[in-house]
XYZ file of C-alpha atoms in Angstrom:
305
model
C -77.816 20.343 83.409
C -77.904 23.672 81.519
C -78.136 24.135 77.811
C -74.655 25.476 77.893
C -73.366 22.365 79.566
C -75.252 20.220 77.057
C -73.768 22.066 74.126
C -70.257 21.761 75.551
C -70.638 18.061 76.135
C -71.930 17.616 72.583
C -68.986 19.530 71.269
C -66.613 17.260 73.166
C -68.267 14.180 71.639
C -67.889 15.602 68.147
C -64.224 16.366 68.736
C -63.615 12.874 70.067
C -65.322 11.388 67.020
C -63.165 13.491 64.711
C -59.986 12.463 66.519
C -61.021 8.829 66.321
C -61.713 9.086 62.592
C -58.403 10.804 62.002
C -56.625 8.133 63.989
C -58.319 5.396 62.014
C -57.371 7.100 58.736
C -53.748 7.417 59.776
C -53.727 3.807 60.906
C -55.143 2.695 57.553
C -52.562 4.776 55.706
C -49.788 3.355 57.871
C -51.007 -0.185 57.268
C -51.126 0.489 53.524
C -47.628 1.952 53.573
C -46.310 -1.024 55.500
C -48.097 -3.392 53.145
C -46.609 -1.552 50.167
C -43.155 -1.679 51.743
C -43.503 -5.385 52.411
C -44.719 -5.921 48.853
C -41.752 -4.018 47.430
C -39.389 -5.907 49.730
C -40.868 -9.229 48.669
C -40.574 -8.209 45.028
C -36.952 -7.170 45.535
C -36.235 -10.467 47.278
C -37.816 -12.411 44.438
C -35.785 -10.452 41.879
C -32.584 -11.043 43.849
C -33.367 -14.752 44.093
C -34.061 -14.956 40.356
C -30.831 -13.136 39.494
C -28.876 -15.385 41.840
C -30.421 -18.471 40.278
C -29.632 -17.259 36.768
C -26.107 -16.056 37.536
C -23.466 -18.592 36.420
C -21.035 -19.897 38.969
C -19.045 -22.925 40.023
C -21.573 -23.570 42.768
C -24.151 -24.293 40.045
C -22.059 -27.085 38.516
C -22.396 -30.524 40.148
C -19.269 -32.175 41.504
C -17.724 -35.046 39.498
C -18.990 -38.465 40.581
C -18.721 -41.973 39.196
C -21.444 -43.143 36.774
C -24.580 -44.662 38.271
C -24.318 -47.537 35.819
C -23.432 -48.546 32.269
C -26.898 -48.083 30.770
C -29.143 -45.079 30.238
C -28.671 -41.974 32.354
C -30.728 -41.723 35.480
C -32.914 -38.671 36.099
C -30.232 -37.269 38.391
C -27.528 -37.863 35.779
C -29.618 -36.163 33.097
C -30.069 -33.164 35.374
C -26.340 -32.997 36.072
C -25.564 -33.333 32.362
C -27.905 -30.437 31.536
C -26.211 -28.241 34.140
C -22.765 -29.115 32.766
C -23.768 -28.503 29.137
C -25.157 -25.100 30.120
C -21.860 -24.335 31.831
C -19.851 -25.372 28.782
C -22.010 -23.261 26.475
C -21.235 -20.250 28.666
C -17.651 -20.523 27.479
C -18.438 -19.007 24.080
C -20.349 -16.093 25.581
C -17.577 -15.465 28.099
C -15.028 -15.561 25.268
C -16.819 -12.894 23.253
C -17.371 -10.765 26.364
C -13.655 -10.901 27.136
C -12.715 -10.190 23.509
C -15.018 -7.196 23.224
C -13.801 -5.871 26.574
C -10.176 -6.137 25.484
C -10.926 -4.463 22.161
C -12.797 -1.615 23.837
C -9.959 -1.040 26.304
C -7.412 -1.232 23.468
C -9.240 1.053 21.043
C -9.833 3.742 23.661
C -6.403 3.199 25.236
C -8.189 3.014 28.569
C -5.156 1.299 30.074
C -3.062 4.471 29.687
C -3.798 5.728 33.219
C -3.369 2.388 35.017
C -0.086 2.119 36.948
C 2.001 -0.886 35.961
C 1.724 -3.656 38.547
C 5.458 -4.340 38.567
C 6.663 -0.828 37.691
C 4.203 1.513 39.439
C 6.194 4.589 38.457
C 4.830 4.227 34.908
C 1.557 3.278 33.245
C 0.919 0.524 30.734
C 1.938 1.234 27.144
C 0.010 -1.428 25.187
C -3.091 -3.571 25.583
C -0.905 -6.672 25.323
C 1.295 -5.520 28.196
C -1.730 -4.698 30.344
C -3.670 -7.910 29.660
C -0.643 -10.148 30.120
C 0.572 -8.518 33.342
C -2.801 -7.966 34.976
C -4.743 -11.031 33.789
C -2.216 -13.516 32.456
C -3.610 -13.265 28.897
C -0.761 -13.856 26.474
C -0.186 -11.538 23.535
C -1.312 -14.116 20.998
C -4.407 -14.949 23.059
C -5.242 -11.269 23.358
C -5.122 -10.931 19.573
C -7.309 -14.017 19.095
C -9.957 -12.697 21.468
C -9.985 -9.248 19.877
C -10.135 -10.668 16.354
C -13.058 -13.011 16.982
C -15.522 -11.226 19.265
C -17.379 -9.237 16.587
C -18.062 -12.273 14.418
C -18.938 -14.325 17.506
C -21.370 -11.656 18.703
C -23.209 -11.467 15.357
C -23.510 -15.243 15.103
C -24.852 -15.363 18.668
C -27.448 -12.683 17.895
C -28.498 -14.706 14.846
C -29.145 -17.679 17.117
C -26.043 -19.753 16.386
C -24.043 -21.431 19.143
C -20.693 -20.994 17.444
C -17.784 -21.946 19.724
C -14.493 -20.138 19.521
C -12.843 -22.864 17.433
C -15.408 -22.435 14.658
C -15.207 -18.647 14.673
C -11.415 -18.763 14.554
C -11.572 -20.651 11.240
C -13.520 -17.751 9.724
C -11.401 -14.893 11.083
C -8.971 -14.794 8.093
C -11.949 -14.778 5.709
C -13.540 -12.054 7.852
C -10.416 -9.890 7.627
C -10.198 -10.328 3.857
C -13.850 -10.051 2.825
C -15.669 -8.406 5.728
C -18.044 -9.317 8.528
C -21.110 -10.046 6.383
C -19.118 -12.351 4.135
C -17.854 -14.374 7.097
C -21.357 -14.643 8.531
C -22.534 -15.643 5.052
C -20.097 -18.567 5.035
C -21.523 -19.810 8.327
C -25.096 -19.429 7.105
C -24.243 -21.235 3.874
C -22.845 -24.214 5.770
C -25.900 -24.226 8.047
C -28.191 -24.365 5.021
C -26.119 -27.078 3.364
C -25.335 -29.353 6.303
C -27.636 -28.313 9.158
C -26.852 -26.366 12.306
C -26.076 -29.531 14.252
C -23.496 -30.670 11.684
C -21.233 -27.617 11.717
C -17.666 -28.228 12.851
C -14.478 -26.198 12.725
C -13.060 -28.668 10.181
C -16.109 -28.327 7.917
C -15.790 -24.531 7.965
C -12.054 -24.737 7.270
C -12.567 -27.063 4.299
C -15.406 -24.893 2.972
C -13.284 -21.739 2.950
C -10.648 -23.595 0.889
C -13.222 -24.193 -1.861
C -13.733 -20.506 -2.696
C -11.940 -19.193 -5.793
C -9.115 -16.730 -5.313
C -10.884 -13.958 -7.243
C -13.956 -14.055 -4.987
C -15.782 -10.698 -5.070
C -18.510 -9.870 -2.556
C -20.502 -6.724 -1.801
C -20.848 -5.672 1.823
C -24.073 -3.919 0.822
C -25.891 -7.216 0.256
C -27.939 -9.070 2.844
C -26.198 -11.937 4.621
C -28.556 -14.509 3.109
C -27.894 -13.126 -0.380
C -24.158 -13.369 0.278
C -24.616 -16.962 1.442
C -26.306 -17.811 -1.867
C -23.517 -16.080 -3.796
C -20.919 -18.060 -1.907
C -22.709 -21.317 -2.655
C -22.797 -20.369 -6.341
C -19.093 -19.519 -6.283
C -18.277 -22.982 -4.974
C -20.488 -24.666 -7.574
C -18.839 -22.677 -10.367
C -15.293 -23.226 -9.173
C -13.159 -26.000 -10.630
C -12.562 -28.463 -7.823
C -8.874 -28.937 -7.131
C -7.496 -32.315 -8.088
C -6.127 -34.637 -5.450
C -2.511 -34.112 -4.537
C -0.261 -36.825 -5.931
C 0.919 -39.183 -3.280
C 4.694 -39.316 -2.917
C 4.667 -42.006 -0.260
C 5.198 -45.689 -0.982
C 2.689 -48.287 0.204
C 3.867 -50.188 3.270
C 4.047 -53.497 1.385
C 6.150 -51.950 -1.386
C 8.480 -50.413 1.202
C 9.111 -53.848 2.676
C 9.862 -55.297 -0.750
C 12.239 -52.443 -1.584
C 14.076 -52.926 1.709
C 14.293 -56.658 1.039
C 15.723 -56.136 -2.431
C 18.048 -53.423 -1.085
C 19.490 -55.976 1.313
C 20.066 -58.418 -1.562
C 21.671 -55.596 -3.556
C 23.935 -54.730 -0.632
C 25.043 -58.369 -0.385
C 25.850 -58.469 -4.078
C 27.820 -55.223 -3.851
C 29.446 -56.335 -0.605
C 28.096 -53.427 1.406
C 26.569 -53.522 4.925
C 23.349 -51.829 3.797
C 21.939 -49.566 1.111
C 19.410 -46.873 2.109
C 16.084 -46.956 0.355
C 16.554 -43.392 -0.961
C 19.786 -44.399 -2.677
C 18.009 -47.230 -4.484
C 15.214 -44.890 -5.573
C 17.712 -42.301 -6.818
C 19.487 -44.847 -9.031
C 16.160 -46.257 -10.174
C 14.894 -42.863 -11.292
C 18.185 -42.070 -12.969
C 17.912 -45.311 -14.942
C 14.291 -44.502 -15.794
C 15.212 -41.181 -17.434
C 18.353 -42.498 -19.182
C 17.811 -41.805 -22.911
C 20.729 -44.019 -23.918
C 19.423 -47.091 -22.076
C 15.635 -47.482 -22.169
C 15.387 -50.875 -20.454
C 14.048 -49.483 -17.149
C 11.709 -47.136 -19.003
C 10.413 -49.979 -21.149
C 9.935 -52.218 -18.109
C 7.909 -49.545 -16.309
C 5.854 -48.962 -19.443
C 4.999 -52.652 -19.739
C 4.046 -52.881 -16.061
C 1.732 -49.873 -16.416
C 0.083 -51.397 -19.489
C -0.549 -54.610 -17.570
C -1.957 -52.814 -14.514
C -4.328 -50.678 -16.624
C -5.662 -53.560 -18.737
């Protein structure tokens, strides 16, 4: 074998080694790319699964079944209750989402280019017409949703689970005194009664306690406003109880009994209770004959002694 042949053979070995190294490098790169692709695919699948699990839906709510017993809830019942409570709590969020959506469409008149479902030759003229025709949302319901979403959103951000019924009680106060003032009322009731004791009725009764000349600054912090509202209630003169105009049931029976006796004496089939009361009051205020007045006076003295 000549030197030339030896050198050529050596050169061929070097070239083969280089090709092999290149092939191994490409294989490693390809394996890494495939591994990266699989990793990204697995990550995407995990994200999709997590989103699917978190997304609300009827399929997440257990079907109605009879109770397992009359005592404590079983583990399965507790799990089903938790799923149902979570579904019910979604109602408030969905309400505010719908309200904000309607308000955004209304404010921007985004419905103006949508052909009317029943009269396609024209577009919708109002948000009420659009929402009622397209989604079955009545005009009054549309107004309720638009009026309450902003207050509902702020209360949600502040960590309160305020259902629509509670927010609706504060909407008139919100319109009159502003958003911070309405939130301040809610915070005041939370501080006074506890978050778990808030009801729509409690909010409604609280708003009634504020004086008519209530003055609030929208520049103040919500917590400061809440304190001012509490002070306004403490300083207000509580309204007295409304006088009762109804007769006790026992007294009604006695009046009817005596009315029957009076009808017999006057030879009449019956005398309505209101007629008896009218004559009784007329006799009470008669300045020329004070017998009924005096009798009432004596009875009141006896009852108060």
